[in-house]
Amino acid sequence: MKRVLVILMVAMMLAFATTAMAGDGSLEKVQKAGKLVIGLDDTFAPMGFRQDDGTLVGFDVDAAEEVGKRLGIKIVWQPTAWSGVIHSLNAKKFDCIWNGMTITPEREKAVSFSKPYIMDGQIAVIAMGNKSIKAHKDLGGKVVGVQKGSPALEAAKSLKPAPKEIREYDTNVKALLDLESGRLDGVVVDNIAGRYSMAQRPGKYVALPGYITSEAFGIAFRQGEDSLRAEVQKTIDAMIADGTMGKISRKWFGEDVTNPAKW
């Protein structure tokens, strides 16, 4: 009898939670409008940026458009200043932020995040064919390049054993070109930016296994709008399971960076 009562109580709690989530109206509102409005910084390559003709492209753009297709709604992109993007979300200027937003404890106080869909952070890149460097520790005593003023500098300084020299460059592209020419042994770079640059010149570079530092990207929703967040998450989970997210990732990064097993 006790077991039956426990099962009934659990079932009632699950039913109540489901009803409460469905009752927030956020998913119904989007479905009724027939569109999901997404806020983004449209200068953030390769997540969301403009081509020369003004067309909006990027990893997040492709992923969101596929979600919209599966939900039977239109995706409407709303460019906004990144410095005030959370305020604009909570002011209801759009329905969510989908633009490579790092999940942080501070932001979690203001928004509700999806599960991480990409792991960002700092990685180390070496020239393709370099057999002497197989792990981060092998950069000890070597010459490493970073982009000036980027988090890569502190990440490079944290390497143990320490590099012999850390050279700073105006751009990651210049650092990678020096790596290609043999003037550097490695480059420490943001994972997303680095893999995007690597994908533009296939066969030239390879990333060492693992992350020097890591930070997850998530989709931000207004707190309390759980039914919308849950439906988008359910759709993304299905896209991961059927390989669609991996396909989109390989288009922009040359490999699947959406697989949690590789994080």
PDB file of C-alpha atoms in Angstrom:
ATOM      1  CA  MET A   1       0.000   0.000   0.000  1.00  0.00           C
ATOM      2  CA  LYS A   2       2.805   2.408   0.907  1.00  0.00           C
ATOM      3  CA  ARG A   3       4.510   1.678  -2.391  1.00  0.00           C
ATOM      4  CA  VAL A   4       1.291   2.420  -4.299  1.00  0.00           C
ATOM      5  CA  LEU A   5       0.865   5.688  -2.415  1.00  0.00           C
ATOM      6  CA  VAL A   6       4.442   6.732  -3.202  1.00  0.00           C
ATOM      7  CA  ILE A   7       3.956   5.975  -6.901  1.00  0.00           C
ATOM      8  CA  LEU A   8       0.707   7.971  -6.935  1.00  0.00           C
ATOM      9  CA  MET A   9       2.371  10.912  -5.191  1.00  0.00           C
ATOM     10  CA  VAL A  10       5.276  10.927  -7.668  1.00  0.00           C
ATOM     11  CA  ALA A  11       2.840  10.749 -10.593  1.00  0.00           C
ATOM     12  CA  MET A  12       0.826  13.657  -9.175  1.00  0.00           C
ATOM     13  CA  MET A  13       3.973  15.745  -8.677  1.00  0.00           C
ATOM     14  CA  LEU A  14       5.124  15.091 -12.250  1.00  0.00           C
ATOM     15  CA  ALA A  15       1.669  15.937 -13.584  1.00  0.00           C
ATOM     16  CA  PHE A  16       1.610  19.143 -11.555  1.00  0.00           C
ATOM     17  CA  ALA A  17       5.084  20.157 -12.794  1.00  0.00           C
ATOM     18  CA  THR A  18       4.109  19.478 -16.403  1.00  0.00           C
ATOM     19  CA  THR A  19       0.878  21.437 -16.048  1.00  0.00           C
ATOM     20  CA  ALA A  20       2.685  24.343 -14.401  1.00  0.00           C
ATOM     21  CA  MET A  21       5.279  24.437 -17.178  1.00  0.00           C
ATOM     22  CA  ALA A  22       2.640  24.319 -19.888  1.00  0.00           C
ATOM     23  CA  GLY A  23       0.652  26.965 -18.063  1.00  0.00           C
ATOM     24  CA  ASP A  24       3.276  29.710 -18.285  1.00  0.00           C
ATOM     25  CA  GLY A  25       1.981  30.569 -21.778  1.00  0.00           C
ATOM     26  CA  SER A  26       5.385  31.237 -23.335  1.00  0.00           C
ATOM     27  CA  LEU A  27       5.289  28.402 -25.864  1.00  0.00           C
ATOM     28  CA  GLU A  28       1.645  29.040 -26.700  1.00  0.00           C
ATOM     29  CA  LYS A  29       2.411  32.717 -27.313  1.00  0.00           C
ATOM     30  CA  VAL A  30       5.211  31.904 -29.769  1.00  0.00           C
ATOM     31  CA  GLN A  31       3.097  29.275 -31.534  1.00  0.00           C
ATOM     32  CA  LYS A  32       0.165  31.694 -31.849  1.00  0.00           C
ATOM     33  CA  ALA A  33       2.442  34.407 -33.255  1.00  0.00           C
ATOM     34  CA  GLY A  34       4.006  31.870 -35.612  1.00  0.00           C
ATOM     35  CA  LYS A  35       7.469  33.215 -34.922  1.00  0.00           C
ATOM     36  CA  LEU A  36      10.350  33.069 -32.459  1.00  0.00           C
ATOM     37  CA  VAL A  37      12.193  36.387 -32.130  1.00  0.00           C
ATOM     38  CA  ILE A  38      15.867  35.933 -31.261  1.00  0.00           C
ATOM     39  CA  GLY A  39      18.261  38.604 -30.036  1.00  0.00           C
ATOM     40  CA  LEU A  40      21.886  38.548 -31.172  1.00  0.00           C
ATOM     41  CA  ASP A  41      25.024  40.545 -31.892  1.00  0.00           C
ATOM     42  CA  ASP A  42      25.226  40.159 -35.675  1.00  0.00           C
ATOM     43  CA  THR A  43      28.995  40.747 -35.764  1.00  0.00           C
ATOM     44  CA  PHE A  44      29.975  37.585 -33.870  1.00  0.00           C
ATOM     45  CA  ALA A  45      31.573  35.244 -36.432  1.00  0.00           C
ATOM     46  CA  PRO A  46      31.059  32.369 -36.781  1.00  0.00           C
ATOM     47  CA  MET A  47      27.991  32.234 -34.518  1.00  0.00           C
ATOM     48  CA  GLY A  48      25.991  34.988 -36.235  1.00  0.00           C
ATOM     49  CA  PHE A  49      27.389  37.586 -38.648  1.00  0.00           C
ATOM     50  CA  ARG A  50      26.740  39.389 -41.922  1.00  0.00           C
ATOM     51  CA  GLN A  51      28.143  38.438 -45.300  1.00  0.00           C
ATOM     52  CA  ASP A  52      29.197  41.189 -47.682  1.00  0.00           C
ATOM     53  CA  ASP A  53      25.686  41.290 -49.138  1.00  0.00           C
ATOM     54  CA  GLY A  54      24.154  41.689 -45.678  1.00  0.00           C
ATOM     55  CA  THR A  55      22.883  38.118 -45.372  1.00  0.00           C
ATOM     56  CA  LEU A  56      22.922  36.831 -41.791  1.00  0.00           C
ATOM     57  CA  VAL A  57      24.808  33.540 -41.500  1.00  0.00           C
ATOM     58  CA  GLY A  58      26.530  31.456 -38.843  1.00  0.00           C
ATOM     59  CA  PHE A  59      26.344  28.346 -36.691  1.00  0.00           C
ATOM     60  CA  ASP A  60      23.652  29.708 -34.383  1.00  0.00           C
ATOM     61  CA  VAL A  61      21.687  30.992 -37.367  1.00  0.00           C
ATOM     62  CA  ASP A  62      21.628  27.572 -39.037  1.00  0.00           C
ATOM     63  CA  ALA A  63      20.781  25.764 -35.792  1.00  0.00           C
ATOM     64  CA  ALA A  64      17.947  28.137 -34.873  1.00  0.00           C
ATOM     65  CA  GLU A  65      16.481  28.109 -38.373  1.00  0.00           C
ATOM     66  CA  GLU A  66      16.338  24.304 -38.200  1.00  0.00           C
ATOM     67  CA  VAL A  67      14.577  24.495 -34.831  1.00  0.00           C
ATOM     68  CA  GLY A  68      12.062  26.904 -36.334  1.00  0.00           C
ATOM     69  CA  LYS A  69      11.481  24.566 -39.265  1.00  0.00           C
ATOM     70  CA  ARG A  70      10.813  21.640 -36.958  1.00  0.00           C
ATOM     71  CA  LEU A  71       8.469  23.658 -34.752  1.00  0.00           C
ATOM     72  CA  GLY A  72       6.639  25.082 -37.746  1.00  0.00           C
ATOM     73  CA  ILE A  73       7.406  28.702 -36.860  1.00  0.00           C
ATOM     74  CA  LYS A  74       9.420  31.510 -38.428  1.00  0.00           C
ATOM     75  CA  ILE A  75      12.708  32.664 -36.897  1.00  0.00           C
ATOM     76  CA  VAL A  76      13.000  36.445 -36.693  1.00  0.00           C
ATOM     77  CA  TRP A  77      16.453  37.819 -35.867  1.00  0.00           C
ATOM     78  CA  GLN A  78      16.700  40.994 -33.799  1.00  0.00           C
ATOM     79  CA  PRO A  79      20.211  42.537 -33.761  1.00  0.00           C
ATOM     80  CA  THR A  80      20.931  44.304 -30.493  1.00  0.00           C
ATOM     81  CA  ALA A  81      23.806  45.831 -28.538  1.00  0.00           C
ATOM     82  CA  TRP A  82      25.466  43.010 -26.611  1.00  0.00           C
ATOM     83  CA  SER A  83      26.124  45.177 -23.564  1.00  0.00           C
ATOM     84  CA  GLY A  84      22.399  45.409 -22.883  1.00  0.00           C
ATOM     85  CA  VAL A  85      21.207  42.138 -24.384  1.00  0.00           C
ATOM     86  CA  ILE A  86      19.884  40.609 -21.128  1.00  0.00           C
ATOM     87  CA  HIS A  87      18.035  43.813 -20.248  1.00  0.00           C
ATOM     88  CA  SER A  88      16.471  43.800 -23.721  1.00  0.00           C
ATOM     89  CA  LEU A  89      15.409  40.158 -23.285  1.00  0.00           C
ATOM     90  CA  ASN A  90      13.722  40.901 -19.976  1.00  0.00           C
ATOM     91  CA  ALA A  91      12.117  43.986 -21.526  1.00  0.00           C
ATOM     92  CA  LYS A  92      10.493  41.516 -23.975  1.00  0.00           C
ATOM     93  CA  LYS A  93      12.138  42.907 -27.099  1.00  0.00           C
ATOM     94  CA  PHE A  94      12.719  39.290 -28.169  1.00  0.00           C
ATOM     95  CA  ASP A  95      11.946  35.777 -26.925  1.00  0.00           C
ATOM     96  CA  CYS A  96      15.456  34.456 -26.307  1.00  0.00           C
ATOM     97  CA  ILE A  97      19.162  35.132 -26.833  1.00  0.00           C
ATOM     98  CA  TRP A  98      20.852  32.619 -29.121  1.00  0.00           C
ATOM     99  CA  ASN A  99      24.308  33.915 -29.900  1.00  0.00           C
ATOM    100  CA  GLY A 100      27.121  32.020 -28.218  1.00  0.00           C
ATOM    101  CA  MET A 101      26.260  33.337 -24.751  1.00  0.00           C
ATOM    102  CA  THR A 102      28.513  31.981 -22.002  1.00  0.00           C
ATOM    103  CA  ILE A 103      26.655  30.456 -19.063  1.00  0.00           C
ATOM    104  CA  THR A 104      27.830  32.156 -15.868  1.00  0.00           C
ATOM    105  CA  PRO A 105      26.473  32.188 -12.285  1.00  0.00           C
ATOM    106  CA  GLU A 106      25.820  35.926 -12.568  1.00  0.00           C
ATOM    107  CA  ARG A 107      23.786  35.550 -15.757  1.00  0.00           C
ATOM    108  CA  GLU A 108      21.870  32.596 -14.296  1.00  0.00           C
ATOM    109  CA  LYS A 109      20.425  35.022 -11.742  1.00  0.00           C
ATOM    110  CA  ALA A 110      18.816  37.022 -14.554  1.00  0.00           C
ATOM    111  CA  VAL A 111      17.858  34.417 -17.208  1.00  0.00           C
ATOM    112  CA  SER A 112      17.084  30.725 -17.631  1.00  0.00           C
ATOM    113  CA  PHE A 113      19.590  28.868 -19.795  1.00  0.00           C
ATOM    114  CA  SER A 114      19.196  25.834 -21.998  1.00  0.00           C
ATOM    115  CA  LYS A 115      21.615  22.980 -21.546  1.00  0.00           C
ATOM    116  CA  PRO A 116      25.081  23.769 -22.970  1.00  0.00           C
ATOM    117  CA  TYR A 117      25.139  23.205 -26.728  1.00  0.00           C
ATOM    118  CA  ILE A 118      28.803  24.078 -27.387  1.00  0.00           C
ATOM    119  CA  MET A 119      31.844  24.220 -25.142  1.00  0.00           C
ATOM    120  CA  ASP A 120      33.979  27.302 -25.643  1.00  0.00           C
ATOM    121  CA  GLY A 121      37.182  28.303 -23.890  1.00  0.00           C
ATOM    122  CA  GLN A 122      40.866  28.363 -24.738  1.00  0.00           C
ATOM    123  CA  ILE A 123      42.554  25.620 -26.733  1.00  0.00           C
ATOM    124  CA  ALA A 124      46.046  25.091 -28.135  1.00  0.00           C
ATOM    125  CA  VAL A 125      46.632  24.664 -31.861  1.00  0.00           C
ATOM    126  CA  ILE A 126      49.716  23.242 -33.545  1.00  0.00           C
ATOM    127  CA  ALA A 127      50.746  22.774 -37.178  1.00  0.00           C
ATOM    128  CA  MET A 128      49.430  19.665 -38.879  1.00  0.00           C
ATOM    129  CA  GLY A 129      52.126  17.016 -38.969  1.00  0.00           C
ATOM    130  CA  ASN A 130      53.927  18.158 -35.807  1.00  0.00           C
ATOM    131  CA  LYS A 131      54.675  14.859 -34.034  1.00  0.00           C
ATOM    132  CA  SER A 132      56.681  16.301 -31.135  1.00  0.00           C
ATOM    133  CA  ILE A 133      53.761  18.114 -29.473  1.00  0.00           C
ATOM    134  CA  LYS A 134      50.909  15.839 -28.403  1.00  0.00           C
ATOM    135  CA  ALA A 135      49.544  17.511 -25.254  1.00  0.00           C
ATOM    136  CA  HIS A 136      49.454  20.901 -23.529  1.00  0.00           C
ATOM    137  CA  LYS A 137      52.458  19.972 -21.364  1.00  0.00           C
ATOM    138  CA  ASP A 138      54.568  19.579 -24.499  1.00  0.00           C
ATOM    139  CA  LEU A 139      54.298  23.355 -25.089  1.00  0.00           C
ATOM    140  CA  GLY A 140      56.630  23.845 -22.116  1.00  0.00           C
ATOM    141  CA  GLY A 141      59.813  25.537 -23.318  1.00  0.00           C
ATOM    142  CA  LYS A 142      58.228  26.303 -26.705  1.00  0.00           C
ATOM    143  CA  VAL A 143      57.268  29.551 -28.480  1.00  0.00           C
ATOM    144  CA  VAL A 144      53.531  30.193 -28.296  1.00  0.00           C
ATOM    145  CA  GLY A 145      51.426  32.878 -29.987  1.00  0.00           C
ATOM    146  CA  VAL A 146      48.252  34.582 -28.743  1.00  0.00           C
ATOM    147  CA  GLN A 147      45.976  37.438 -29.797  1.00  0.00           C
ATOM    148  CA  LYS A 148      46.883  40.638 -27.981  1.00  0.00           C
ATOM    149  CA  GLY A 149      44.431  41.570 -25.231  1.00  0.00           C
ATOM    150  CA  SER A 150      42.526  38.278 -25.390  1.00  0.00           C
ATOM    151  CA  PRO A 151      41.923  35.691 -22.618  1.00  0.00           C
ATOM    152  CA  ALA A 152      44.391  33.490 -24.494  1.00  0.00           C
ATOM    153  CA  LEU A 153      47.288  35.396 -22.926  1.00  0.00           C
ATOM    154  CA  GLU A 154      46.379  34.370 -19.370  1.00  0.00           C
ATOM    155  CA  ALA A 155      45.596  30.854 -20.562  1.00  0.00           C
ATOM    156  CA  ALA A 156      49.047  30.596 -22.165  1.00  0.00           C
ATOM    157  CA  LYS A 157      50.667  31.884 -18.974  1.00  0.00           C
ATOM    158  CA  SER A 158      48.875  29.156 -17.012  1.00  0.00           C
ATOM    159  CA  LEU A 159      50.437  26.340 -19.033  1.00  0.00           C
ATOM    160  CA  LYS A 160      52.658  23.985 -17.040  1.00  0.00           C
ATOM    161  CA  PRO A 161      55.524  23.693 -17.813  1.00  0.00           C
ATOM    162  CA  ALA A 162      55.638  27.314 -18.991  1.00  0.00           C
ATOM    163  CA  PRO A 163      56.343  28.232 -22.629  1.00  0.00           C
ATOM    164  CA  LYS A 164      59.777  29.686 -23.350  1.00  0.00           C
ATOM    165  CA  GLU A 165      58.163  32.722 -25.004  1.00  0.00           C
ATOM    166  CA  ILE A 166      54.667  34.091 -25.561  1.00  0.00           C
ATOM    167  CA  ARG A 167      54.319  36.324 -28.609  1.00  0.00           C
ATOM    168  CA  GLU A 168      51.328  38.639 -28.963  1.00  0.00           C
ATOM    169  CA  TYR A 169      49.636  39.334 -32.318  1.00  0.00           C
ATOM    170  CA  ASP A 170      47.019  41.809 -33.489  1.00  0.00           C
ATOM    171  CA  THR A 171      44.809  38.975 -34.747  1.00  0.00           C
ATOM    172  CA  ASN A 172      44.493  35.221 -34.410  1.00  0.00           C
ATOM    173  CA  VAL A 173      44.881  34.935 -38.182  1.00  0.00           C
ATOM    174  CA  LYS A 174      48.378  36.465 -38.044  1.00  0.00           C
ATOM    175  CA  ALA A 175      49.364  34.147 -35.216  1.00  0.00           C
ATOM    176  CA  LEU A 176      48.123  31.103 -37.109  1.00  0.00           C
ATOM    177  CA  LEU A 177      50.006  32.155 -40.249  1.00  0.00           C
ATOM    178  CA  ASP A 178      53.219  32.347 -38.206  1.00  0.00           C
ATOM    179  CA  LEU A 179      52.421  28.904 -36.826  1.00  0.00           C
ATOM    180  CA  GLU A 180      51.998  27.630 -40.369  1.00  0.00           C
ATOM    181  CA  SER A 181      55.318  29.136 -41.435  1.00  0.00           C
ATOM    182  CA  GLY A 182      57.156  27.560 -38.492  1.00  0.00           C
ATOM    183  CA  ARG A 183      57.841  30.732 -36.498  1.00  0.00           C
ATOM    184  CA  LEU A 184      55.652  29.446 -33.663  1.00  0.00           C
ATOM    185  CA  ASP A 185      55.307  26.042 -32.035  1.00  0.00           C
ATOM    186  CA  GLY A 186      51.704  26.613 -30.997  1.00  0.00           C
ATOM    187  CA  VAL A 187      48.895  29.135 -30.744  1.00  0.00           C
ATOM    188  CA  VAL A 188      46.529  29.491 -27.793  1.00  0.00           C
ATOM    189  CA  VAL A 189      43.169  30.671 -29.073  1.00  0.00           C
ATOM    190  CA  ASP A 190      39.460  30.809 -28.292  1.00  0.00           C
ATOM    191  CA  ASN A 191      37.938  27.439 -29.207  1.00  0.00           C
ATOM    192  CA  ILE A 192      35.162  28.761 -31.458  1.00  0.00           C
ATOM    193  CA  ALA A 193      37.234  31.434 -33.203  1.00  0.00           C
ATOM    194  CA  GLY A 194      40.171  29.063 -33.557  1.00  0.00           C
ATOM    195  CA  ARG A 195      38.237  26.177 -35.039  1.00  0.00           C
ATOM    196  CA  TYR A 196      36.464  28.519 -37.439  1.00  0.00           C
ATOM    197  CA  SER A 197      39.842  29.839 -38.661  1.00  0.00           C
ATOM    198  CA  MET A 198      41.172  26.285 -38.890  1.00  0.00           C
ATOM    199  CA  ALA A 199      38.182  25.257 -41.006  1.00  0.00           C
ATOM    200  CA  GLN A 200      39.041  28.011 -43.517  1.00  0.00           C
ATOM    201  CA  ARG A 201      42.435  26.362 -44.139  1.00  0.00           C
ATOM    202  CA  PRO A 202      41.840  22.608 -43.866  1.00  0.00           C
ATOM    203  CA  GLY A 203      44.872  20.396 -43.412  1.00  0.00           C
ATOM    204  CA  LYS A 204      47.059  23.168 -41.944  1.00  0.00           C
ATOM    205  CA  TYR A 205      46.361  22.958 -38.211  1.00  0.00           C
ATOM    206  CA  VAL A 206      45.217  20.559 -35.508  1.00  0.00           C
ATOM    207  CA  ALA A 207      43.938  21.272 -32.000  1.00  0.00           C
ATOM    208  CA  LEU A 208      45.547  19.506 -29.056  1.00  0.00           C
ATOM    209  CA  PRO A 209      43.138  17.337 -27.006  1.00  0.00           C
ATOM    210  CA  GLY A 210      41.163  19.050 -24.257  1.00  0.00           C
ATOM    211  CA  TYR A 211      40.748  22.625 -23.080  1.00  0.00           C
ATOM    212  CA  ILE A 212      43.127  24.919 -21.194  1.00  0.00           C
ATOM    213  CA  THR A 213      40.060  26.759 -19.878  1.00  0.00           C
ATOM    214  CA  SER A 214      36.428  25.997 -20.652  1.00  0.00           C
ATOM    215  CA  GLU A 215      33.096  27.816 -20.651  1.00  0.00           C
ATOM    216  CA  ALA A 216      29.779  26.549 -21.994  1.00  0.00           C
ATOM    217  CA  PHE A 217      27.431  28.324 -24.406  1.00  0.00           C
ATOM    218  CA  GLY A 218      23.680  28.265 -23.758  1.00  0.00           C
ATOM    219  CA  ILE A 219      20.457  29.797 -25.070  1.00  0.00           C
ATOM    220  CA  ALA A 220      18.987  32.349 -22.655  1.00  0.00           C
ATOM    221  CA  PHE A 221      15.257  32.659 -21.969  1.00  0.00           C
ATOM    222  CA  ARG A 222      13.291  34.845 -19.591  1.00  0.00           C
ATOM    223  CA  GLN A 223      12.932  33.278 -16.164  1.00  0.00           C
ATOM    224  CA  GLY A 224       9.575  31.553 -15.772  1.00  0.00           C
ATOM    225  CA  GLU A 225       9.144  30.864 -19.499  1.00  0.00           C
ATOM    226  CA  ASP A 226       9.869  27.179 -19.029  1.00  0.00           C
ATOM    227  CA  SER A 227       7.491  25.729 -21.622  1.00  0.00           C
ATOM    228  CA  LEU A 228       9.242  27.605 -24.452  1.00  0.00           C
ATOM    229  CA  ARG A 229      12.686  26.694 -23.136  1.00  0.00           C
ATOM    230  CA  ALA A 230      11.688  23.034 -22.769  1.00  0.00           C
ATOM    231  CA  GLU A 231      10.294  22.802 -26.312  1.00  0.00           C
ATOM    232  CA  VAL A 232      13.392  24.378 -27.865  1.00  0.00           C
ATOM    233  CA  GLN A 233      15.598  22.093 -25.762  1.00  0.00           C
ATOM    234  CA  LYS A 234      13.597  19.029 -26.805  1.00  0.00           C
ATOM    235  CA  THR A 235      14.083  19.991 -30.454  1.00  0.00           C
ATOM    236  CA  ILE A 236      17.829  20.556 -30.033  1.00  0.00           C
ATOM    237  CA  ASP A 237      18.171  17.199 -28.268  1.00  0.00           C
ATOM    238  CA  ALA A 238      16.505  15.547 -31.263  1.00  0.00           C
ATOM    239  CA  MET A 239      18.858  17.395 -33.632  1.00  0.00           C
ATOM    240  CA  ILE A 240      21.861  16.134 -31.661  1.00  0.00           C
ATOM    241  CA  ALA A 241      20.504  12.590 -31.672  1.00  0.00           C
ATOM    242  CA  ASP A 242      19.839  12.490 -35.429  1.00  0.00           C
ATOM    243  CA  GLY A 243      23.181  14.113 -36.335  1.00  0.00           C
ATOM    244  CA  THR A 244      21.827  17.441 -37.569  1.00  0.00           C
ATOM    245  CA  MET A 245      23.741  19.521 -35.025  1.00  0.00           C
ATOM    246  CA  GLY A 246      26.918  17.651 -35.895  1.00  0.00           C
ATOM    247  CA  LYS A 247      26.365  18.379 -39.588  1.00  0.00           C
ATOM    248  CA  ILE A 248      25.894  22.098 -38.917  1.00  0.00           C
ATOM    249  CA  SER A 249      28.990  22.101 -36.709  1.00  0.00           C
ATOM    250  CA  ARG A 250      31.146  20.469 -39.383  1.00  0.00           C
ATOM    251  CA  LYS A 251      30.002  23.135 -41.855  1.00  0.00           C
ATOM    252  CA  TRP A 252      31.347  25.943 -39.652  1.00  0.00           C
ATOM    253  CA  PHE A 253      34.125  24.316 -37.626  1.00  0.00           C
ATOM    254  CA  GLY A 254      35.279  21.377 -39.699  1.00  0.00           C
ATOM    255  CA  GLU A 255      34.301  18.958 -36.920  1.00  0.00           C
ATOM    256  CA  ASP A 256      31.526  18.261 -34.436  1.00  0.00           C
ATOM    257  CA  VAL A 257      31.961  20.526 -31.401  1.00  0.00           C
ATOM    258  CA  THR A 258      28.413  19.864 -30.157  1.00  0.00           C
ATOM    259  CA  ASN A 259      29.204  16.375 -28.831  1.00  0.00           C
ATOM    260  CA  PRO A 260      29.465  16.522 -24.989  1.00  0.00           C
ATOM    261  CA  ALA A 261      31.593  13.362 -25.022  1.00  0.00           C
ATOM    262  CA  LYS A 262      34.422  15.420 -26.539  1.00  0.00           C
ATOM    263  CA  TRP A 263      34.224  18.265 -23.994  1.00  0.00           C
TER     264      TRP A 263
END
